[in-house]
Amino acid sequence: MIHSLFLINASGDIFLEKHWKSVVSRSVCDYFFEAQERATEPENVPPVIPTPHHYLISVLRHRIYFVAVIQSEVPPLFVIEFLHRVVDTFQDYFGVCTEAAIKDNVVVVYELLEEMLDNGFPLATESNILKELIKPPTILRTMVNTITGSTNVGEQLPTGQLSVVPWRRTGVKYTNNEAYFDVVEEIDAIIDKSGSTITAEIQGVIDACVKLTGMPDLTLSFMNPRLLDDVSFHPCVRFKRWEAERILSFIPPDGNFRLLSYHVSSQNLVAIPVYVKHNITFREGSSQGRFDLTLGPKQTMGKAVEAVLVSSQLPRGVLNANLNPSQGTYTFDPVTKLLTWDVGKINPQKLPNLKGTMNLQAGASKPDENPTINIQFKIQQMAISGLKVNRLDMYGEKYKPFKGIKYMTKAGKFQVRT
Amino acid sequence: MSTAALYNDQGAAEAAVEAGQETTPTSSSSGAAFGLFSTDFKKNEDLKEMLESNKESLKLEAMKRIVQLISKGKNASELFPAIVKNVASKNIELKKLVYVYLVRYAEEQQDLALLSISTFQRALKDPNQFIRASALRVLSSIRVPIIVPIMMLAIKEAAADLSPYVRKTSAHAIQKLHSLDPDQKEQLIEVIEKLLKDKSTLVAGSVVMAFEEVCPDRIDLIHKNYRKLCNLLVDVEEWGQVVIINMLTRYARTQFLNPNINESLLEEGSGGEKMFYGSDEDEDEDEKEKKAEAAAIAKRKPYVMDPDHRLLLRNTKPLLQSRNAAVVMAVAQLYFHLAPKAEVGVIAKALVRLLRSHSEVQFVVLQNVATMTIKRRGMFEPYLKSFYIRSTDPTQIKVLKLEVLTNLANETNISTILREFQTYIKSMDKDFVAATIQAIGRCATNIGEVRDTCLNGLVQLLSNRDELVVAESVVVIKKLLQMQPEKHSDIIKHMAKLTDNIQVPMARASILWLIGEYCEHVPRIAPDVLRKMAKSFTNEEDIVKLQIINLAAKLYLTNSKQTKLLTQYVLNLAKYDQNYDIRDRARFVRQLIVPTEKSGALSKYAKKLFLALKPAPVLESPFKDRDHFQLGSLSHLLNAKAGGYQELPEWPEAAPDPSVRNVEVFTLLERVTTLTSVPEWTKCSSREKRKEKKVEKPFYSDSEGESGPTESADSESDSASTTDSASASVSEESESGLESESEEESETEEEEEDKKEKKNQKKEPKKPVQESESEQSSEEEDRKPEKRSKKLKSDSESDSVEDEGSESESSPSESEDFESEAVVTKKKKAAESKPPSKSVRKEEKKEKKEMSLLDLDDFEPTPSPQVTPVNTLLSNSLATDLEGLSLSDSILSPATIIPSGALKNYELLHRITGEGLSVEYCFSRQPFSPDANMVAVQLQFTNNSTSDTKNLHMEDVRLQSGMRVKEFPEIELLPAGEMTSAVMGIDFCDSTQAANFQLCSHTKKFFVSIQPPVGELMRPVFLTENEFKKEQGQLMGMNEITEKLTLDVKCRNEHAIVQRVTTAANLSRVPCGSDKECSPPVPPPDYPVHRFAGRTVTSSSLVLVTVATREEGAAQLMVNCEKMVIGTMLVKDILLALTQ
């Protein structure tokens, strides 16, 4: 399946290679570079590139291209999904997945890749298993290792690997038993010129951080499970139980994991928490354009809209912008023409406003496109869909765990067309 | 050159080494790396020393640095001798790094690599399974041909290893050996065959992978393992799932019949595609014939789905919920290629969900969605808005989304789509704008209604400031005008004016062609354009020049008076052009159009040649017909066959023998392996064991754990057929019919065996009454589970009493159900003091039998004391899992939920009012998959008229607030005298308000309404008796309605009561109602209490119904429901059902 893997950084250097079968020459990446040149934007490089003898399947994460070399038919998503899993694992191990981090930990990276693939076929991708096989590097452990000569490679087959709960190892022990669940919802929306919603969807996830001793069996129930239109589970969730009772029943993995992601369909009306009043105009014949943007809260159920960040790609003709924010700071990059305005928190009494003029290239005609405004925001302690966790119960263990639930709403791909 | 300078510094030898490695021309950092390398190189000397030292830590340090070198692609092969010595090191990390090195360089240093082999051979015998496995991994990764025999031996041994992990590794090794030495294929297939039989979920994925690599055409190896693979699937790790699903898709294509056979044949005649792309209106005769033939075939031989086919579809469906995009895609393609048309819809939601993922995932998913939308447009229509484009999407995603939107466009949604396109045209991304214009063009060609609107829009774009936009519009307008040029001479004029401004060659060429083609419509302008073009001829691009020649020729033929000289001039210019194509063309044209003495016969036809009527272009999706590649595959993505791609076979004409998948002997020999490694589902052999190990119960397949997976399919089929014989009622087409037929087939084959079996049974000494024989045999089966499957088959077609026996064997839970029932019967018999006369007894027996069969239908797993494990939680989850199983299966569920009695049909449209079209509907009581809040309504259309009815669809739905309707997919064609059915969903909001809508055919409209009986507004839920009582306790007072009644004479036994109540309302029976063993005899045993439970569909409020019988047919009916209105109405309905 996966023959080789090359990691390529933003400047086009291959800084790591790993082969699972016979060695494939680096020159195969030339085809990739060619495609990269053709694509104007980094994300426009086609994920699958055919070459005379191989196929290159790549993903772009953290400005690093992970290029897998394939020799014969394989479902492309299989490779793509695997590569993303590799990146997730690196992130899990090193905190960040940057070129520097990978270079610093080459040996661990190699050990990991060796375990994750055998002859190009995924072997162990579950992070709990990997962590038993290869301990993540920490400063303390590195020091201990250098002194005592011990290693960070496990000697035994991970207990999880063979059991029916491969995602959990046995013998987990904690002094404080705690289980935290974060319900995070993202609103994807397209708002049109007049402020009406063209499409709006809610995508939610429940991320869990479970630190419980032994083999706890948890059930999580919702007040209104019918809201969830389409769900995908961590493998630990018992599917049939959900089908029958709409209850999440599972033996959790140890540590952080994504329990569930769900979709609230666009058929249910989605409450849009912010509105934008905008007036961006260019006049024919004038080298100046007007820019006026006001944000306001809407349907937030009394919660504050925080961490608001507005960004907009202004037309190419704009030379610079001379704006005046009523709060926060703005920047305009004259090269990329990207305007960003860090608003902060929206005060409903005094709405944030950004106003001023844009200077156009002299003699340039009025741009006929209007910029799209992308908005990011956060609302704490609220799930916009109204999803509520009813209760969390634990079976199978004696102690009483500490349980916590947090709700948050974020903007996903939230765009306002002007 | 800085690098050159560096080379000089380093000396020639190093330079040579370096030159050998630096193959990448673009590695701009080579300078920096080079600097590093120089130090590395020097240190390589001390690396050798470090490796030869005695200190482990030094060795480890050295190995780490070597790995670093390897990772950068540097050559470290000269260290091989020093490193290979450390292969036997005690230090695990060091050992692993040595392995990494070995695998990388063994191929280059074969002789030295052989030194390490003995170490691995020793490790293969290590007591630690981990070490055995890793030794095999490395051994098989060393690509040295000499060790092939050793590898073969090691693989064979490992395939029989006790540890499933080692067996998994051996499956991986098979592929490695095969790629190293293809001659070993035959031997390897033997190993694969053996491993395919393995029951561990760990091995399944890897061995199928090996199968795909080594012998993908040996489909016969799968037969016996097919059911096992299907049943294990949910518990296999995700990567294995992908491979297995893809393989099973191919398998199913060779073994089962096309579930859409009837529709697809009909489709060929006048399918949806034709509507969409069809420009050739004349439907030729033979096609019609074919259609009639197909219809005839369809009538003769109704399609029945193989239960194994159903098994596959059912077991893969939950995986749509997987977090792994590849698994979701694999299931989606399986459904697309294998599922009946009506069921494919479920995948849309999951695929749309994937669109939220990383952009690479989006890219692949959108490609596949684009292909699917061409074949099955309706599937994605509800998700139209999910494909709207955001300005932040990468261009390649935008273009794909556009493709999908275009494919989804139809008469109803085109206006929204066009409005959306209008915003796209203003985008800054010009490639995307160009694609949008193309898309508009395609919409315009496909949907006649909007052609003019689109054209006008495009004409407006002609005044756009961006040249690319204008050019693209011109090209598209040209194609559109070609369809109906007469109407649009003003547009042609407008475009002629544009020639002064537009510089993009393609656009100029298009305009010129258009003017030339339709010069009769613009007689004044055309010569003028030619004049201007003649002036600028020499400066034009080639493609434009060719069109100028073209224009000149056409004008010369139509209007030679005005243009003769101009044409001569242009042809003369062209004669001396640099491009030979243009020179050729000029010469050719001159000979053709200018009459000379020499000119041949052809010149007579010049006008015909040049001004022939050209067919309008068909703007097709590039994704058309891509589905001949298996979706989700690399080949599909590239639209070219990738190496190693296995063609998706066409459906067979006649189904191959289904009995090949029957597993004859079900070995229950448990492997004594480590505690955790026991394949879960073999545990059903002994109950005690299961109890001990219940902690490791598999997650999804609890139910499978209860009944051997190889049998589950059979058992279900049996239960279904029993249902048939018992109540002869379930009107559902596919399943029941199918099963009986498939059974018949297998009957003949196994008749012999059957006879033997019967003989054996006769030989058995103790033969009491028939009834207890079945009971006895079932008990016996429990004791001798090895015999199970054999018996199962033989019993299934013996007489009905034995049928019961087979029923009870098929799954323990069921068997217990039956057993307990049998015990009840026995006790009842005992209770009767006077032995009645034989005939009476016989009759009674029959009745009893019926009752017990009925209870089996209900399929609620009775938590009888035998099965209840110590831990109640688990037993609960078990019960719910079983319930989930029955609920999740939409087709089988009617057999389990609906007890008996045909579904009541209601009339929607009478034959007379419908002018020949009659429509009936019934509440199918199946979960409506697109929306669980909806009630599924099955509509049955009958065309009694003499003409075909086309385009049956719904319109103008008028509903009470809150209600929603999911329309049934449009029925393209209903031939005269034919029947068809469709399913729609209505969310009644728990009210009995009618849903009014118009039923439209291509000619007529009828106002119709569907009003649900209150009993259909609920779905059954499973409650135990205790749960029931608890819930009932909470629904007292206002929520409780009690009514006294006298039961109808025919309705005094349990069977009748249950049947009538469940017919009146979609409820499920609460078990144990009359079972004296379970609950203390609170109600007097002679007067049983029947309990039923359900939930309303929309709000999920509980509905509890209790029927307590008293003497003389008196009874009390109690309904507890939070919704009082529903409660009251339900009481009335049930009352009516019980008293009439």
Tab-separated table of C-alpha atoms in Angstrom, chain A residues 1 12-17 20-23 26 30 33 43-48 50 55 58-61 72-78 80-82 84-85 106-107 110-111 114-115 117-119 121-123 125-126 133 151-157 161-162 164-165 167 186 188-190 193 198-199 201 203 226 229-241 243-245 251 267 284 313-316 365-366 368-369 371-372 374 395 413 415 417, chain B residues 23-29 64 67-68 70-73 91-93 96-97 100 104 107 128-130 137 143 164-165 168 172 175-176 202 209 213 238-239 242-243 246 318 321-326 329 349-350 353 356 358 360-365 385-386 388-392 394-396 420 423-424 426 428 464-465 632-635 637-638 642-645 676 680 696-700 703 873 880-881 883-885 888 932-933 964 1019 1097-1098 1100:
chain	number	residue	atom	x	y	z
A	1	MET	CA	0.000	0.000	0.000
A	12	GLY	CA	10.287	22.756	-0.935
A	13	ASP	CA	12.914	20.752	0.963
A	14	ILE	CA	12.476	17.099	1.647
A	15	PHE	CA	13.481	16.923	5.262
A	16	LEU	CA	12.461	13.401	6.107
A	17	GLU	CA	11.943	10.215	4.203
A	20	TRP	CA	8.457	0.639	4.000
A	21	LYS	CA	9.276	-1.383	0.934
A	22	SER	CA	12.142	-0.936	-1.479
A	23	VAL	CA	13.641	2.528	-1.551
A	26	ARG	CA	13.602	11.196	-3.971
A	30	ASP	CA	9.799	16.296	-8.716
A	33	PHE	CA	7.051	20.117	-7.106
A	43	GLU	CA	-3.765	24.333	-0.762
A	44	ASN	CA	-4.462	23.980	-4.442
A	45	VAL	CA	-1.936	21.234	-4.962
A	46	PRO	CA	-4.014	18.239	-6.053
A	47	PRO	CA	-4.059	15.598	-3.316
A	48	VAL	CA	-3.468	12.845	-5.841
A	50	PRO	CA	-0.172	10.387	-10.980
A	55	TYR	CA	1.033	7.867	-7.454
A	58	SER	CA	-0.345	14.239	-0.187
A	59	VAL	CA	-1.878	16.189	2.638
A	60	LEU	CA	-0.927	19.649	3.782
A	61	ARG	CA	-0.895	20.219	7.514
A	72	SER	CA	-0.933	0.433	-7.084
A	73	GLU	CA	-4.633	0.818	-6.569
A	74	VAL	CA	-5.628	1.836	-3.072
A	75	PRO	CA	-8.573	3.923	-1.892
A	76	PRO	CA	-7.171	7.462	-1.820
A	77	LEU	CA	-9.092	8.312	1.313
A	78	PHE	CA	-7.412	5.418	3.032
A	80	ILE	CA	-5.265	10.554	3.233
A	81	GLU	CA	-6.942	9.507	6.424
A	82	PHE	CA	-3.835	7.657	7.478
A	84	HIS	CA	-3.822	12.828	8.888
A	85	ARG	CA	-3.663	10.253	11.617
A	106	VAL	CA	13.609	12.068	14.337
A	107	VAL	CA	14.254	8.866	16.209
A	110	TYR	CA	10.967	6.814	12.947
A	111	GLU	CA	9.980	4.471	15.718
A	114	GLU	CA	7.702	1.848	12.024
A	115	GLU	CA	4.922	0.838	14.386
A	117	LEU	CA	2.764	0.827	9.211
A	118	ASP	CA	3.903	-2.656	8.405
A	119	ASN	CA	4.705	-3.169	4.772
A	121	PHE	CA	-0.441	-1.374	5.820
A	122	PRO	CA	-1.573	0.403	8.997
A	123	LEU	CA	-0.729	-1.586	12.072
A	125	THR	CA	-2.806	3.874	14.871
A	126	GLU	CA	-4.610	4.095	18.173
A	133	LEU	CA	4.862	1.007	22.624
A	151	THR	CA	14.707	3.567	26.873
A	152	ASN	CA	11.399	4.920	25.869
A	153	VAL	CA	10.421	1.838	23.971
A	154	GLY	CA	7.999	-0.514	25.629
A	155	GLU	CA	9.039	-4.120	25.956
A	156	GLN	CA	5.667	-5.742	26.026
A	157	LEU	CA	2.871	-5.970	23.583
A	161	GLN	CA	-3.885	-4.277	21.178
A	162	LEU	CA	-5.226	-7.730	21.771
A	164	VAL	CA	-11.715	-6.129	22.587
A	165	VAL	CA	-11.203	-2.618	23.907
A	167	TRP	CA	-8.390	1.844	22.747
A	186	GLU	CA	-19.321	25.466	15.356
A	188	ASP	CA	-21.049	27.296	9.496
A	189	ALA	CA	-23.029	29.953	7.797
A	190	ILE	CA	-23.250	32.003	4.685
A	193	LYS	CA	-25.727	40.895	1.353
A	198	ILE	CA	-28.386	31.476	2.907
A	199	THR	CA	-27.222	28.387	4.653
A	201	GLU	CA	-25.409	24.436	9.852
A	203	GLN	CA	-21.331	21.024	13.562
A	226	ARG	CA	-33.179	14.122	18.624
A	229	ASP	CA	-29.015	14.622	12.928
A	230	ASP	CA	-25.920	12.798	11.930
A	231	VAL	CA	-23.345	11.461	14.295
A	232	SER	CA	-20.025	9.767	14.116
A	233	PHE	CA	-18.519	8.071	17.070
A	234	HIS	CA	-15.255	7.128	18.551
A	235	PRO	CA	-15.037	3.363	18.122
A	236	CYS	CA	-15.648	2.966	21.845
A	237	VAL	CA	-19.295	4.003	21.635
A	238	ARG	CA	-21.771	1.159	21.515
A	239	PHE	CA	-23.670	1.826	18.390
A	240	LYS	CA	-26.671	-0.322	19.066
A	241	ARG	CA	-27.360	1.325	22.366
A	243	GLU	CA	-29.723	3.377	17.931
A	244	ALA	CA	-32.150	2.015	20.437
A	245	GLU	CA	-32.088	4.491	23.277
A	251	ILE	CA	-15.689	2.378	27.939
A	267	GLN	CA	-33.657	22.050	8.541
A	284	GLU	CA	-16.470	54.934	-10.284
A	313	GLN	CA	-9.748	39.747	1.604
A	314	LEU	CA	-9.980	43.159	-0.010
A	315	PRO	CA	-9.916	43.524	-3.791
A	316	ARG	CA	-6.562	43.530	-5.486
A	365	SER	CA	-11.143	51.059	-12.400
A	366	LYS	CA	-13.588	50.257	-9.701
A	368	ASP	CA	-16.478	44.856	-9.406
A	369	GLU	CA	-16.185	42.268	-6.712
A	371	PRO	CA	-14.992	41.323	-0.377
A	372	THR	CA	-16.396	38.547	1.746
A	374	ASN	CA	-15.108	36.101	7.596
A	395	TYR	CA	-20.681	1.664	36.132
A	413	LYS	CA	-16.827	28.894	8.437
A	415	GLN	CA	-19.035	34.217	6.023
A	417	ARG	CA	-21.152	38.272	1.579
B	23	THR	CA	19.135	13.588	-6.653
B	24	THR	CA	16.620	16.262	-5.909
B	25	PRO	CA	17.225	19.224	-8.088
B	26	THR	CA	15.166	21.564	-5.985
B	27	SER	CA	16.629	20.957	-2.583
B	28	SER	CA	17.588	24.535	-2.072
B	29	SER	CA	18.926	23.892	1.374
B	64	LYS	CA	20.090	7.270	16.813
B	67	VAL	CA	18.619	6.818	11.947
B	68	GLN	CA	18.880	10.553	11.577
B	70	ILE	CA	18.677	7.588	7.044
B	71	SER	CA	15.777	9.922	7.585
B	72	LYS	CA	17.564	12.578	5.588
B	73	GLY	CA	18.150	10.132	2.808
B	91	ASN	CA	18.312	-3.419	24.713
B	92	ILE	CA	14.942	-3.215	23.024
B	93	GLU	CA	15.302	0.263	21.680
B	96	LYS	CA	14.495	-1.780	17.134
B	97	LEU	CA	16.755	0.799	15.615
B	100	VAL	CA	15.053	-0.134	11.091
B	104	ARG	CA	16.514	-0.272	4.892
B	107	GLU	CA	18.659	-5.437	0.025
B	128	ASN	CA	6.965	-13.595	24.146
B	129	GLN	CA	4.458	-13.124	21.347
B	130	PHE	CA	5.638	-9.581	20.847
B	137	ARG	CA	8.125	-8.598	10.702
B	143	ARG	CA	14.243	-8.418	0.733
B	164	PRO	CA	-3.593	-13.674	16.993
B	165	TYR	CA	-1.087	-10.860	16.899
B	168	LYS	CA	-1.737	-10.993	11.944
B	172	HIS	CA	1.377	-9.099	6.485
B	175	GLN	CA	2.343	-9.919	0.919
B	176	LYS	CA	6.006	-9.177	1.440
B	202	LEU	CA	-7.257	-8.829	14.573
B	209	MET	CA	-5.352	-7.443	2.480
B	213	GLU	CA	-2.609	-8.567	-3.078
B	238	GLU	CA	-10.843	0.538	10.902
B	239	TRP	CA	-8.180	0.000	8.257
B	242	VAL	CA	-11.904	-0.574	4.481
B	243	VAL	CA	-10.132	-3.444	2.801
B	246	ASN	CA	-13.979	-3.168	-0.772
B	318	PRO	CA	-23.516	1.151	11.147
B	321	GLN	CA	-21.028	6.416	11.548
B	322	SER	CA	-17.339	5.701	11.684
B	323	ARG	CA	-14.979	8.546	12.428
B	324	ASN	CA	-12.677	7.267	9.727
B	325	ALA	CA	-13.467	8.893	6.402
B	326	ALA	CA	-12.077	5.960	4.469
B	329	MET	CA	-16.425	6.119	1.873
B	349	LYS	CA	-25.894	12.206	5.005
B	350	ALA	CA	-22.649	10.565	5.952
B	353	ARG	CA	-20.670	15.047	6.922
B	356	ARG	CA	-16.442	19.169	7.012
B	358	HIS	CA	-9.763	18.269	5.808
B	360	GLU	CA	-7.984	16.557	0.892
B	361	VAL	CA	-10.834	14.465	2.225
B	362	GLN	CA	-13.296	16.930	0.776
B	363	PHE	CA	-11.589	16.675	-2.559
B	364	VAL	CA	-11.939	12.926	-2.767
B	365	VAL	CA	-15.454	12.864	-1.366
B	385	LYS	CA	-26.988	23.901	0.494
B	386	SER	CA	-24.120	21.906	1.895
B	388	TYR	CA	-22.616	26.069	-1.510
B	389	ILE	CA	-19.236	27.573	-2.032
B	390	ARG	CA	-17.330	29.694	0.417
B	391	SER	CA	-14.797	32.217	-0.675
B	392	THR	CA	-12.203	30.517	1.499
B	394	PRO	CA	-9.454	26.160	-2.305
B	395	THR	CA	-10.145	26.494	-6.020
B	396	GLN	CA	-10.114	22.774	-6.696
B	420	GLU	CA	-26.024	31.414	-5.969
B	423	THR	CA	-22.565	35.654	-6.423
B	424	TYR	CA	-19.867	33.289	-7.585
B	426	LYS	CA	-18.265	38.205	-8.703
B	428	MET	CA	-11.926	37.256	-7.229
B	464	ASN	CA	-17.832	42.637	-17.762
B	465	ARG	CA	-14.540	44.335	-17.317
B	632	GLY	CA	-13.742	5.555	-3.825
B	633	SER	CA	-10.901	3.900	-5.704
B	634	LEU	CA	-7.809	5.576	-6.995
B	635	SER	CA	-8.805	4.632	-10.519
B	637	LEU	CA	-10.384	9.525	-8.894
B	638	LEU	CA	-7.957	9.594	-11.785
B	642	ALA	CA	-4.446	2.318	-11.849
B	643	GLY	CA	-2.083	-0.591	-11.526
B	644	GLY	CA	-3.571	-3.467	-9.605
B	645	TYR	CA	-7.117	-2.204	-9.949
B	676	THR	CA	-7.717	-11.800	26.029
B	680	GLU	CA	-15.119	-13.376	21.245
B	696	GLU	CA	-14.444	-8.258	27.411
B	697	LYS	CA	-17.645	-8.603	25.570
B	698	PRO	CA	-17.259	-7.251	22.109
B	699	PHE	CA	-18.819	-3.924	21.717
B	700	TYR	CA	-21.078	-4.095	18.834
B	703	SER	CA	-25.932	-10.241	19.707
B	873	LEU	CA	-26.188	-3.635	33.560
B	880	THR	CA	-30.926	-3.325	24.057
B	881	ASP	CA	-28.319	-4.478	21.671
B	883	GLU	CA	-33.322	-4.712	20.221
B	884	GLY	CA	-31.063	-2.401	18.327
B	885	LEU	CA	-30.370	-5.195	15.973
B	888	SER	CA	-31.752	-1.071	12.851
B	932	ALA	CA	-36.464	9.386	12.414
B	933	ASN	CA	-39.181	11.822	13.408
B	964	ARG	CA	-43.044	18.235	7.800
B	1019	ARG	CA	-43.138	3.392	17.374
B	1097	VAL	CA	-42.734	9.427	16.906
B	1098	THR	CA	-42.115	13.146	17.145
B	1100	SER	CA	-40.975	10.508	22.055
